[in-house]
PDB file of C-alpha atoms in Angstrom:
ATOM      1  CA  MET A   1     -21.889  -7.037  44.933  1.00 49.00           C
ATOM      2  CA  PRO A   2     -21.244  -4.284  47.518  1.00 56.00           C
ATOM      3  CA  LYS A   3     -24.202  -1.900  47.519  1.00 66.00           C
ATOM      4  CA  LYS A   4     -22.004   1.200  47.273  1.00 64.00           C
ATOM      5  CA  TRP A   5     -20.660   0.124  43.873  1.00 64.00           C
ATOM      6  CA  LEU A   6     -24.138  -0.693  42.617  1.00 66.00           C
ATOM      7  CA  TYR A   7     -25.319   2.732  43.758  1.00 66.00           C
ATOM      8  CA  VAL A   8     -22.449   4.573  42.056  1.00 69.00           C
ATOM      9  CA  ILE A   9     -22.938   2.736  38.751  1.00 74.00           C
ATOM     10  CA  ASP A  10     -26.697   3.277  38.761  1.00 74.00           C
ATOM     11  CA  GLU A  11     -26.242   6.969  39.531  1.00 74.00           C
ATOM     12  CA  ALA A  12     -23.764   7.259  36.653  1.00 72.00           C
ATOM     13  CA  ILE A  13     -26.337   5.691  34.304  1.00 74.00           C
ATOM     14  CA  LYS A  14     -28.956   8.201  35.465  1.00 77.00           C
ATOM     15  CA  ARG A  15     -26.531  11.038  34.703  1.00 69.00           C
ATOM     16  CA  ILE A  16     -26.029   9.736  31.164  1.00 69.00           C
ATOM     17  CA  GLU A  17     -29.771   9.292  30.643  1.00 73.00           C
ATOM     18  CA  ASN A  18     -30.289  12.912  31.791  1.00 74.00           C
ATOM     19  CA  ASP A  19     -27.798  14.148  29.160  1.00 75.00           C
ATOM     20  CA  GLU A  20     -25.014  14.655  31.714  1.00 70.00           C
ATOM     21  CA  VAL A  21     -22.923  12.287  29.624  1.00 66.00           C
ATOM     22  CA  GLU A  22     -19.471  13.505  30.601  1.00 76.00           C
ATOM     23  CA  LEU A  23     -20.213  13.302  34.333  1.00 74.00           C
ATOM     24  CA  GLY A  24     -21.728   9.851  33.957  1.00 70.00           C
ATOM     25  CA  LEU A  25     -18.830   8.451  31.915  1.00 71.00           C
ATOM     26  CA  THR A  26     -16.316   9.897  34.350  1.00 79.00           C
ATOM     27  CA  ALA A  27     -18.101   8.163  37.236  1.00 75.00           C
ATOM     28  CA  LEU A  28     -18.048   4.831  35.374  1.00 71.00           C
ATOM     29  CA  GLN A  29     -14.335   5.207  34.663  1.00 79.00           C
ATOM     30  CA  LYS A  30     -13.728   5.850  38.390  1.00 78.00           C
ATOM     31  CA  VAL A  31     -15.615   2.668  39.236  1.00 70.00           C
ATOM     32  CA  GLN A  32     -13.458   0.769  36.745  1.00 74.00           C
ATOM     33  CA  GLU A  33     -10.300   2.204  38.293  1.00 75.00           C
ATOM     34  CA  HIS A  34     -11.148   1.612  41.949  1.00 70.00           C
ATOM     35  CA  GLY A  35     -13.213  -1.572  41.727  1.00 68.00           C
ATOM     36  CA  LYS A  36     -10.917  -3.521  39.414  1.00 75.00           C
ATOM     37  CA  ASP A  37     -10.266  -6.205  42.043  1.00 76.00           C
ATOM     38  CA  LEU A  38     -13.964  -7.052  42.367  1.00 77.00           C
ATOM     39  CA  PRO A  39     -15.003  -9.397  39.504  1.00 82.00           C
ATOM     40  CA  ASP A  40     -18.755  -9.046  40.055  1.00 79.00           C
ATOM     41  CA  VAL A  41     -18.497  -5.250  40.006  1.00 78.00           C
ATOM     42  CA  MET A  42     -16.458  -5.372  36.800  1.00 80.00           C
ATOM     43  CA  MET A  43     -18.947  -7.781  35.227  1.00 83.00           C
ATOM     44  CA  TYR A  44     -21.833  -5.422  35.991  1.00 79.00           C
ATOM     45  CA  LEU A  45     -19.815  -2.485  34.692  1.00 81.00           C
ATOM     46  CA  ALA A  46     -19.042  -4.383  31.477  1.00 83.00           C
ATOM     47  CA  GLU A  47     -22.792  -4.928  30.958  1.00 84.00           C
ATOM     48  CA  VAL A  48     -23.317  -1.185  31.371  1.00 82.00           C
ATOM     49  CA  TRP A  49     -20.555  -0.339  28.872  1.00 79.00           C
ATOM     50  CA  TYR A  50     -22.131  -2.819  26.462  1.00 86.00           C
ATOM     51  CA  ARG A  51     -25.632  -1.323  26.806  1.00 81.00           C
ATOM     52  CA  LEU A  52     -24.146   2.125  26.174  1.00 80.00           C
ATOM     53  CA  GLY A  53     -22.593   0.867  22.930  1.00 84.00           C
ATOM     54  CA  HIS A  54     -18.970   0.879  24.161  1.00 85.00           C
ATOM     55  CA  LEU A  55     -18.261  -2.614  22.826  1.00 90.00           C
ATOM     56  CA  GLU A  56     -14.486  -2.384  22.852  1.00 90.00           C
ATOM     57  CA  GLU A  57     -14.429  -1.070  26.417  1.00 87.00           C
ATOM     58  CA  ALA A  58     -16.789  -3.826  27.585  1.00 88.00           C
ATOM     59  CA  GLY A  59     -14.854  -6.560  25.772  1.00 92.00           C
ATOM     60  CA  GLN A  60     -11.489  -5.480  27.128  1.00 91.00           C
ATOM     61  CA  LEU A  61     -12.861  -5.220  30.663  1.00 87.00           C
ATOM     62  CA  LEU A  62     -14.293  -8.754  30.517  1.00 90.00           C
ATOM     63  CA  THR A  63     -11.065 -10.162  29.076  1.00 92.00           C
ATOM     64  CA  ASP A  64      -9.030  -8.522  31.867  1.00 89.00           C
ATOM     65  CA  VAL A  65     -11.396  -9.753  34.591  1.00 87.00           C
ATOM     66  CA  MET A  66     -11.172 -13.353  33.370  1.00 91.00           C
ATOM     67  CA  ALA A  67      -7.372 -13.195  33.016  1.00 91.00           C
ATOM     68  CA  LYS A  68      -6.852 -11.721  36.503  1.00 88.00           C
ATOM     69  CA  ASN A  69      -9.311 -14.050  38.241  1.00 87.00           C
ATOM     70  CA  PRO A  70      -8.709 -17.628  37.032  1.00 87.00           C
ATOM     71  CA  GLN A  71     -10.433 -19.009  40.142  1.00 86.00           C
ATOM     72  CA  MET A  72     -13.563 -16.864  39.850  1.00 85.00           C
ATOM     73  CA  ASP A  73     -16.957 -18.439  40.464  1.00 87.00           C
ATOM     74  CA  SER A  74     -17.935 -20.644  37.519  1.00 88.00           C
ATOM     75  CA  SER A  75     -21.356 -18.991  37.060  1.00 89.00           C
ATOM     76  CA  LEU A  76     -19.747 -15.540  36.911  1.00 88.00           C
ATOM     77  CA  ARG A  77     -17.169 -16.818  34.394  1.00 91.00           C
ATOM     78  CA  ARG A  78     -19.983 -18.119  32.183  1.00 92.00           C
ATOM     79  CA  GLU A  79     -21.710 -14.724  32.367  1.00 92.00           C
ATOM     80  CA  CYS A  80     -18.456 -13.123  31.199  1.00 92.00           C
ATOM     81  CA  GLN A  81     -18.118 -15.615  28.349  1.00 94.00           C
ATOM     82  CA  LEU A  82     -21.706 -15.155  27.168  1.00 95.00           C
ATOM     83  CA  LEU A  83     -21.409 -11.370  27.164  1.00 94.00           C
ATOM     84  CA  LEU A  84     -18.082 -11.600  25.341  1.00 94.00           C
ATOM     85  CA  ALA A  85     -19.750 -13.869  22.774  1.00 95.00           C
ATOM     86  CA  GLU A  86     -22.561 -11.351  22.351  1.00 94.00           C
ATOM     87  CA  ILE A  87     -20.008  -8.587  21.771  1.00 94.00           C
ATOM     88  CA  ALA A  88     -18.193 -10.774  19.231  1.00 94.00           C
ATOM     89  CA  LEU A  89     -21.469 -11.423  17.366  1.00 94.00           C
ATOM     90  CA  ASP A  90     -22.224  -7.701  17.270  1.00 92.00           C
ATOM     91  CA  SER A  91     -18.753  -7.194  15.780  1.00 91.00           C
ATOM     92  CA  SER A  92     -19.231 -10.067  13.256  1.00 92.00           C
ATOM     93  CA  ASP A  93     -16.335 -11.935  14.867  1.00 94.00           C
ATOM     94  CA  PHE A  94     -17.990 -15.328  14.432  1.00 95.00           C
ATOM     95  CA  GLU A  95     -14.874 -17.372  15.172  1.00 95.00           C
ATOM     96  CA  THR A  96     -14.440 -15.844  18.637  1.00 95.00           C
ATOM     97  CA  ALA A  97     -18.162 -16.112  19.375  1.00 95.00           C
ATOM     98  CA  GLN A  98     -18.221 -19.783  18.380  1.00 96.00           C
ATOM     99  CA  HIS A  99     -15.179 -20.570  20.544  1.00 95.00           C
ATOM    100  CA  LEU A 100     -16.736 -18.909  23.609  1.00 95.00           C
ATOM    101  CA  LEU A 101     -20.191 -20.433  23.134  1.00 96.00           C
ATOM    102  CA  TYR A 102     -18.927 -23.952  22.526  1.00 95.00           C
ATOM    103  CA  GLU A 103     -16.681 -23.694  25.570  1.00 93.00           C
ATOM    104  CA  CYS A 104     -19.818 -23.043  27.633  1.00 93.00           C
ATOM    105  CA  LYS A 105     -21.757 -25.770  25.844  1.00 92.00           C
ATOM    106  CA  GLU A 106     -19.053 -28.398  26.257  1.00 92.00           C
ATOM    107  CA  SER A 107     -18.796 -27.659  29.984  1.00 90.00           C
ATOM    108  CA  GLY A 108     -22.350 -28.990  30.324  1.00 90.00           C
ATOM    109  CA  PHE A 109     -23.913 -25.561  30.811  1.00 90.00           C
ATOM    110  CA  GLU A 110     -27.450 -25.142  29.497  1.00 89.00           C
ATOM    111  CA  SER A 111     -29.574 -22.003  29.296  1.00 92.00           C
ATOM    112  CA  ILE A 112     -31.963 -20.219  26.976  1.00 92.00           C
ATOM    113  CA  GLN A 113     -29.433 -17.394  26.603  1.00 93.00           C
ATOM    114  CA  LEU A 114     -26.837 -19.863  25.305  1.00 94.00           C
ATOM    115  CA  ASP A 115     -29.350 -21.382  22.866  1.00 95.00           C
ATOM    116  CA  LEU A 116     -30.334 -17.926  21.575  1.00 93.00           C
ATOM    117  CA  LEU A 117     -26.726 -16.846  21.083  1.00 95.00           C
ATOM    118  CA  LEU A 118     -25.948 -20.059  19.194  1.00 96.00           C
ATOM    119  CA  ALA A 119     -29.031 -19.434  17.031  1.00 94.00           C
ATOM    120  CA  ASP A 120     -27.780 -15.899  16.336  1.00 93.00           C
ATOM    121  CA  LEU A 121     -24.321 -17.240  15.511  1.00 95.00           C
ATOM    122  CA  TYR A 122     -25.673 -19.448  12.739  1.00 95.00           C
ATOM    123  CA  SER A 123     -28.458 -17.166  11.554  1.00 90.00           C
ATOM    124  CA  LEU A 124     -26.006 -14.298  11.024  1.00 91.00           C
ATOM    125  CA  GLN A 125     -23.996 -16.629   8.784  1.00 92.00           C
ATOM    126  CA  ASP A 126     -27.143 -17.590   6.791  1.00 88.00           C
ATOM    127  CA  LEU A 127     -27.156 -21.089   8.310  1.00 93.00           C
ATOM    128  CA  ASP A 128     -30.822 -20.890   9.226  1.00 90.00           C
ATOM    129  CA  GLU A 129     -31.404 -24.657   9.376  1.00 93.00           C
ATOM    130  CA  VAL A 130     -28.837 -24.913  12.187  1.00 95.00           C
ATOM    131  CA  ALA A 131     -30.175 -21.785  13.902  1.00 94.00           C
ATOM    132  CA  VAL A 132     -33.667 -23.314  13.966  1.00 95.00           C
ATOM    133  CA  LYS A 133     -32.404 -26.309  15.950  1.00 95.00           C
ATOM    134  CA  TYR A 134     -31.119 -24.061  18.721  1.00 95.00           C
ATOM    135  CA  LEU A 135     -34.324 -22.019  18.848  1.00 94.00           C
ATOM    136  CA  GLU A 136     -36.337 -25.253  19.021  1.00 94.00           C
ATOM    137  CA  GLN A 137     -34.069 -26.326  21.875  1.00 94.00           C
ATOM    138  CA  ALA A 138     -34.679 -23.029  23.669  1.00 94.00           C
ATOM    139  CA  ARG A 139     -38.428 -23.380  23.233  1.00 92.00           C
ATOM    140  CA  LEU A 140     -38.367 -26.809  24.904  1.00 93.00           C
ATOM    141  CA  LYS A 141     -37.146 -25.001  28.020  1.00 92.00           C
ATOM    142  CA  GLU A 142     -39.873 -22.335  27.844  1.00 91.00           C
ATOM    143  CA  PRO A 143     -42.695 -23.593  25.589  1.00 90.00           C
ATOM    144  CA  ASP A 144     -45.000 -20.652  26.388  1.00 86.00           C
ATOM    145  CA  ASN A 145     -42.430 -17.905  25.740  1.00 86.00           C
ATOM    146  CA  GLN A 146     -44.076 -15.746  23.061  1.00 80.00           C
ATOM    147  CA  ASP A 147     -40.833 -14.017  22.024  1.00 79.00           C
ATOM    148  CA  LEU A 148     -39.300 -17.432  21.335  1.00 85.00           C
ATOM    149  CA  MET A 149     -42.368 -18.487  19.339  1.00 85.00           C
ATOM    150  CA  ALA A 150     -42.174 -15.348  17.196  1.00 78.00           C
ATOM    151  CA  ALA A 151     -38.424 -15.699  16.602  1.00 82.00           C
ATOM    152  CA  LEU A 152     -38.778 -19.371  15.696  1.00 87.00           C
ATOM    153  CA  GLY A 153     -41.763 -18.641  13.458  1.00 81.00           C
ATOM    154  CA  ASN A 154     -39.785 -16.059  11.502  1.00 76.00           C
ATOM    155  CA  LEU A 155     -36.922 -18.522  11.041  1.00 84.00           C
ATOM    156  CA  TYR A 156     -39.352 -21.174   9.818  1.00 85.00           C
ATOM    157  CA  PHE A 157     -40.446 -18.739   7.106  1.00 77.00           C
ATOM    158  CA  ARG A 158     -36.823 -18.220   6.088  1.00 78.00           C
ATOM    159  CA  ILE A 159     -36.264 -21.957   5.570  1.00 84.00           C
ATOM    160  CA  GLY A 160     -39.537 -22.435   3.709  1.00 79.00           C
ATOM    161  CA  GLU A 161     -41.532 -24.064   6.512  1.00 84.00           C
ATOM    162  CA  ASP A 162     -44.449 -21.669   5.985  1.00 76.00           C
ATOM    163  CA  GLU A 163     -47.163 -23.823   7.575  1.00 78.00           C
ATOM    164  CA  LYS A 164     -45.160 -24.291  10.762  1.00 83.00           C
ATOM    165  CA  ALA A 165     -44.313 -20.602  10.790  1.00 80.00           C
ATOM    166  CA  MET A 166     -47.910 -19.435  10.435  1.00 75.00           C
ATOM    167  CA  LYS A 167     -49.120 -21.776  13.167  1.00 80.00           C
ATOM    168  CA  LEU A 168     -46.409 -20.662  15.574  1.00 81.00           C
ATOM    169  CA  LEU A 169     -46.800 -16.936  14.897  1.00 74.00           C
ATOM    170  CA  GLU A 170     -50.549 -17.165  15.395  1.00 74.00           C
ATOM    171  CA  GLN A 171     -49.969 -19.085  18.622  1.00 77.00           C
ATOM    172  CA  ALA A 172     -47.558 -16.363  19.729  1.00 70.00           C
ATOM    173  CA  GLY A 173     -50.212 -13.738  19.104  1.00 66.00           C
ATOM    174  CA  ASP A 174     -47.637 -11.679  17.223  1.00 58.00           C
ATOM    175  CA  GLU A 175     -49.502  -8.920  15.404  1.00 66.00           C
ATOM    176  CA  SER A 176     -46.508  -6.669  14.741  1.00 72.00           C
ATOM    177  CA  LEU A 177     -46.232  -4.984  11.353  1.00 79.00           C
ATOM    178  CA  SER A 178     -43.344  -7.193  10.259  1.00 74.00           C
ATOM    179  CA  MET A 179     -45.289 -10.308  11.248  1.00 73.00           C
ATOM    180  CA  LEU A 180     -48.391  -9.153   9.352  1.00 82.00           C
ATOM    181  CA  LEU A 181     -46.346  -8.468   6.218  1.00 84.00           C
ATOM    182  CA  THR A 182     -44.692 -11.873   6.468  1.00 77.00           C
ATOM    183  CA  LYS A 183     -48.067 -13.549   6.949  1.00 79.00           C
ATOM    184  CA  GLY A 184     -49.612 -11.597   4.075  1.00 86.00           C
ATOM    185  CA  ARG A 185     -46.811 -12.520   1.666  1.00 83.00           C
ATOM    186  CA  SER A 186     -47.077 -16.176   2.669  1.00 77.00           C
ATOM    187  CA  TYR A 187     -50.827 -16.257   2.004  1.00 82.00           C
ATOM    188  CA  ALA A 188     -50.313 -14.501  -1.346  1.00 87.00           C
ATOM    189  CA  GLN A 189     -47.568 -16.902  -2.444  1.00 79.00           C
ATOM    190  CA  SER A 190     -49.837 -19.864  -1.701  1.00 76.00           C
ATOM    191  CA  GLY A 191     -52.716 -18.298  -3.669  1.00 85.00           C
ATOM    192  CA  GLN A 192     -54.847 -17.527  -0.606  1.00 86.00           C
ATOM    193  CA  PHE A 193     -55.626 -14.005  -1.801  1.00 92.00           C
ATOM    194  CA  GLU A 194     -58.636 -13.298   0.396  1.00 92.00           C
ATOM    195  CA  GLN A 195     -56.672 -14.170   3.551  1.00 88.00           C
ATOM    196  CA  ALA A 196     -53.725 -12.121   2.291  1.00 91.00           C
ATOM    197  CA  TYR A 197     -56.032  -9.171   1.591  1.00 94.00           C
ATOM    198  CA  GLN A 198     -57.437  -9.264   5.143  1.00 91.00           C
ATOM    199  CA  VAL A 199     -53.925  -9.370   6.634  1.00 89.00           C
ATOM    200  CA  PHE A 200     -52.726  -6.437   4.511  1.00 94.00           C
ATOM    201  CA  ARG A 201     -55.802  -4.467   5.567  1.00 93.00           C
ATOM    202  CA  GLN A 202     -54.753  -5.026   9.188  1.00 89.00           C
ATOM    203  CA  ALA A 203     -51.241  -3.844   8.334  1.00 91.00           C
ATOM    204  CA  LEU A 204     -52.650  -0.748   6.614  1.00 92.00           C
ATOM    205  CA  VAL A 205     -54.245   0.370   9.875  1.00 90.00           C
ATOM    206  CA  MET A 206     -50.770   0.362  11.448  1.00 89.00           C
ATOM    207  CA  ASP A 207     -48.755   1.781   8.572  1.00 90.00           C
ATOM    208  CA  ARG A 208     -49.430   3.445   5.212  1.00 91.00           C
ATOM    209  CA  SER A 209     -45.957   2.958   3.759  1.00 92.00           C
ATOM    210  CA  SER A 210     -45.379   2.191   0.068  1.00 93.00           C
ATOM    211  CA  GLU A 211     -44.829  -1.504   0.774  1.00 92.00           C
ATOM    212  CA  VAL A 212     -48.072  -1.919   2.702  1.00 94.00           C
ATOM    213  CA  LEU A 213     -50.129   0.129   0.223  1.00 96.00           C
ATOM    214  CA  TYR A 214     -48.771  -1.913  -2.687  1.00 96.00           C
ATOM    215  CA  GLY A 215     -49.441  -5.250  -0.996  1.00 95.00           C
ATOM    216  CA  CYS A 216     -52.963  -4.219  -0.067  1.00 96.00           C
ATOM    217  CA  ALA A 217     -53.702  -2.840  -3.562  1.00 97.00           C
ATOM    218  CA  LEU A 218     -52.375  -5.993  -5.232  1.00 96.00           C
ATOM    219  CA  MET A 219     -54.500  -8.261  -3.055  1.00 96.00           C
ATOM    220  CA  ALA A 220     -57.569  -6.045  -3.511  1.00 96.00           C
ATOM    221  CA  PHE A 221     -57.089  -6.428  -7.274  1.00 97.00           C
ATOM    222  CA  HIS A 222     -56.756 -10.208  -7.005  1.00 96.00           C
ATOM    223  CA  VAL A 223     -59.989 -10.533  -5.026  1.00 96.00           C
ATOM    224  CA  GLY A 224     -61.892  -8.247  -7.410  1.00 95.00           C
ATOM    225  CA  ARG A 225     -62.215  -5.153  -5.220  1.00 96.00           C
ATOM    226  CA  LEU A 226     -61.314  -2.917  -8.153  1.00 96.00           C
ATOM    227  CA  ASP A 227     -62.504   0.452  -6.813  1.00 96.00           C
ATOM    228  CA  GLU A 228     -60.549  -0.096  -3.637  1.00 96.00           C
ATOM    229  CA  ALA A 229     -57.486  -1.275  -5.577  1.00 97.00           C
ATOM    230  CA  ALA A 230     -57.629   1.879  -7.729  1.00 96.00           C
ATOM    231  CA  GLU A 231     -57.871   4.092  -4.648  1.00 96.00           C
ATOM    232  CA  LEU A 232     -54.955   2.321  -2.952  1.00 96.00           C
ATOM    233  CA  VAL A 233     -52.755   2.565  -6.046  1.00 96.00           C
ATOM    234  CA  SER A 234     -53.540   6.262  -6.270  1.00 95.00           C
ATOM    235  CA  SER A 235     -52.567   6.684  -2.593  1.00 95.00           C
ATOM    236  CA  LEU A 236     -49.358   4.751  -3.216  1.00 95.00           C
ATOM    237  CA  GLN A 237     -48.401   6.988  -6.142  1.00 94.00           C
ATOM    238  CA  ALA A 238     -49.106  10.056  -3.992  1.00 93.00           C
ATOM    239  CA  VAL A 239     -46.803   8.697  -1.280  1.00 91.00           C
ATOM    240  CA  ASP A 240     -44.065   7.615  -3.676  1.00 93.00           C
ATOM    241  CA  GLU A 241     -44.467   8.508  -7.334  1.00 91.00           C
ATOM    242  CA  GLU A 242     -41.269   6.592  -8.174  1.00 90.00           C
ATOM    243  CA  TYR A 243     -42.513   3.258  -6.804  1.00 92.00           C
ATOM    244  CA  VAL A 244     -42.101   1.550 -10.173  1.00 92.00           C
ATOM    245  CA  ALA A 245     -44.163  -1.589  -9.461  1.00 92.00           C
ATOM    246  CA  ALA A 246     -47.255   0.565  -8.846  1.00 94.00           C
ATOM    247  CA  TYR A 247     -47.649   1.461 -12.538  1.00 95.00           C
ATOM    248  CA  PRO A 248     -48.121  -2.009 -14.059  1.00 94.00           C
ATOM    249  CA  LEU A 249     -50.567  -2.708 -11.221  1.00 96.00           C
ATOM    250  CA  ALA A 250     -52.399   0.533 -12.026  1.00 96.00           C
ATOM    251  CA  ALA A 251     -52.591  -0.634 -15.654  1.00 96.00           C
ATOM    252  CA  ASP A 252     -54.052  -4.003 -14.539  1.00 96.00           C
ATOM    253  CA  VAL A 253     -56.674  -2.295 -12.398  1.00 97.00           C
ATOM    254  CA  ASN A 254     -57.648   0.241 -15.048  1.00 96.00           C
ATOM    255  CA  LEU A 255     -57.936  -2.379 -17.787  1.00 95.00           C
ATOM    256  CA  SER A 256     -60.163  -4.497 -15.529  1.00 96.00           C
ATOM    257  CA  MET A 257     -62.362  -1.415 -15.071  1.00 96.00           C
ATOM    258  CA  GLY A 258     -62.474  -0.811 -18.840  1.00 95.00           C
ATOM    259  CA  LYS A 259     -60.289   2.294 -18.632  1.00 96.00           C
ATOM    260  CA  THR A 260     -57.873   1.669 -21.487  1.00 95.00           C
ATOM    261  CA  GLU A 261     -56.574   5.241 -21.728  1.00 95.00           C
ATOM    262  CA  ALA A 262     -55.712   5.299 -18.007  1.00 96.00           C
ATOM    263  CA  ALA A 263     -53.931   1.957 -18.414  1.00 95.00           C
ATOM    264  CA  ILE A 264     -51.888   3.344 -21.307  1.00 95.00           C
ATOM    265  CA  GLU A 265     -50.873   6.384 -19.263  1.00 95.00           C
ATOM    266  CA  ALA A 266     -49.836   4.154 -16.354  1.00 95.00           C
ATOM    267  CA  LEU A 267     -47.591   2.061 -18.609  1.00 94.00           C
ATOM    268  CA  LYS A 268     -46.110   5.174 -20.233  1.00 94.00           C
ATOM    269  CA  GLN A 269     -45.220   6.441 -16.752  1.00 93.00           C
ATOM    270  CA  TYR A 270     -43.707   3.041 -15.999  1.00 92.00           C
ATOM    271  CA  VAL A 271     -41.410   3.282 -19.032  1.00 90.00           C
ATOM    272  CA  SER A 272     -40.469   6.893 -18.204  1.00 88.00           C
ATOM    273  CA  LEU A 273     -39.330   5.685 -14.774  1.00 86.00           C
ATOM    274  CA  SER A 274     -37.012   3.206 -16.526  1.00 74.00           C
ATOM    275  CA  GLY A 275     -39.254   0.232 -15.946  1.00 64.00           C
ATOM    276  CA  PHE A 276     -37.146  -2.273 -17.865  1.00 72.00           C
ATOM    277  CA  ASP A 277     -39.670  -5.094 -18.224  1.00 81.00           C
ATOM    278  CA  LEU A 278     -39.941  -5.768 -21.965  1.00 87.00           C
ATOM    279  CA  ASP A 279     -43.234  -7.603 -21.452  1.00 89.00           C
ATOM    280  CA  GLN A 280     -44.785  -4.414 -20.073  1.00 89.00           C
ATOM    281  CA  ILE A 281     -43.458  -2.413 -23.037  1.00 90.00           C
ATOM    282  CA  ARG A 282     -44.950  -4.973 -25.455  1.00 92.00           C
ATOM    283  CA  ARG A 283     -48.190  -4.628 -23.559  1.00 92.00           C
ATOM    284  CA  LEU A 284     -48.078  -0.850 -23.984  1.00 93.00           C
ATOM    285  CA  ILE A 285     -47.389  -1.218 -27.720  1.00 94.00           C
ATOM    286  CA  ALA A 286     -50.396  -3.543 -28.074  1.00 95.00           C
ATOM    287  CA  LEU A 287     -52.699  -1.126 -26.225  1.00 94.00           C
ATOM    288  CA  LEU A 288     -51.525   1.848 -28.281  1.00 94.00           C
ATOM    289  CA  THR A 289     -52.055  -0.132 -31.483  1.00 95.00           C
ATOM    290  CA  GLN A 290     -55.576  -1.150 -30.407  1.00 93.00           C
ATOM    291  CA  ALA A 291     -56.322   2.510 -29.662  1.00 93.00           C
ATOM    292  CA  GLY A 292     -55.168   3.515 -33.150  1.00 94.00           C
ATOM    293  CA  ARG A 293     -52.175   5.488 -31.809  1.00 94.00           C
ATOM    294  CA  TYR A 294     -49.805   4.021 -34.363  1.00 93.00           C
ATOM    295  CA  GLU A 295     -47.064   6.662 -34.262  1.00 93.00           C
ATOM    296  CA  GLU A 296     -46.715   6.292 -30.485  1.00 92.00           C
ATOM    297  CA  ALA A 297     -46.764   2.516 -30.826  1.00 92.00           C
ATOM    298  CA  LYS A 298     -43.963   2.768 -33.380  1.00 93.00           C
ATOM    299  CA  GLU A 299     -41.845   4.911 -30.991  1.00 91.00           C
ATOM    300  CA  TYR A 300     -42.219   2.403 -28.189  1.00 89.00           C
ATOM    301  CA  GLN A 301     -41.483  -0.450 -30.580  1.00 91.00           C
ATOM    302  CA  GLN A 302     -38.180   1.220 -31.457  1.00 89.00           C
ATOM    303  CA  LEU A 303     -37.398   1.630 -27.761  1.00 85.00           C
ATOM    304  CA  HIS A 304     -38.305  -2.004 -27.154  1.00 85.00           C
ATOM    305  CA  ASP A 305     -36.045  -3.192 -29.966  1.00 86.00           C
ATOM    306  CA  LEU A 306     -33.160  -1.054 -28.652  1.00 84.00           C
ATOM    307  CA  TRP A 307     -33.491  -2.404 -25.106  1.00 79.00           C
ATOM    308  CA  ASP A 308     -33.963  -5.947 -26.392  1.00 73.00           C
ATOM    309  CA  HIS A 309     -30.769  -5.650 -28.453  1.00 62.00           C
ATOM    310  CA  GLU A 310     -28.800  -4.266 -25.483  1.00 59.00           C
ATOM    311  CA  SER A 311     -30.105  -7.104 -23.304  1.00 56.00           C
ATOM    312  CA  ASP A 312     -28.898  -9.695 -25.869  1.00 53.00           C
ATOM    313  CA  GLU A 313     -25.454  -8.069 -25.975  1.00 52.00           C
ATOM    314  CA  GLU A 314     -25.110  -8.182 -22.175  1.00 51.00           C
ATOM    315  CA  GLN A 315     -25.826 -11.915 -22.222  1.00 49.00           C
TER     316      GLN A 315
END
């Protein structure tokens, strides 16, 4: 690519990054107007339009370049096709993306980028088993690529291959928040509560969102750290008092600590937030009855019967 065009495009990008958007876009449009007969310049410009979020502009430019230059270098044509496929995927145009990607594949072309785009094509259509095959294929080309390990590990989780996923994510050294939450849920689902608790504690250092606080409180309860579970539930309710699942957990914790009145209050709050679990309402009725609060128990029994009747009618 002639250096002058590269310089002009890069200067235009700097203008945009420095909030001189109009000047930068004008410069890019001038490049498109005067460099239209140079396929490599247009390809680079299309990549810039794409990075700036101008998908339609980038797609049209690539289509025009390929139509006007049928004899262009095969490697440059493949670059155009792959970027067009990426644009199609971003626009949920799976048919176009598949056509472009398979055209590259059937020509004998192989690359990690092609494998990743094919994985995206199928993953976006909830065909994770097919997507996994392409990520596995990509990893054969770069077995030590940590980004590939993490992506493949997450897909393994989605298809239920939890053991493979955990091994791969640990090998990748991925300690991102999303990875920790995925790992914590996997441990919890397999009954490994102590491991899940330790993972959620790691996540809590990074983020004190409702989801992380709840997960950590639940695991603390399961491993018998009741004081800590109570403190975490209290923090969760302070962060988000409408996080409905926190209230039955608060009831569990309080009952385990012998605090029946606190458990009753937690379940009453649950019902007031429209917690529609009839089992929890029956639990509240039983606790109120045990505490001798018969009138309140009767009120909640009437509410239970009403909701139970409405549920039967819906079915």
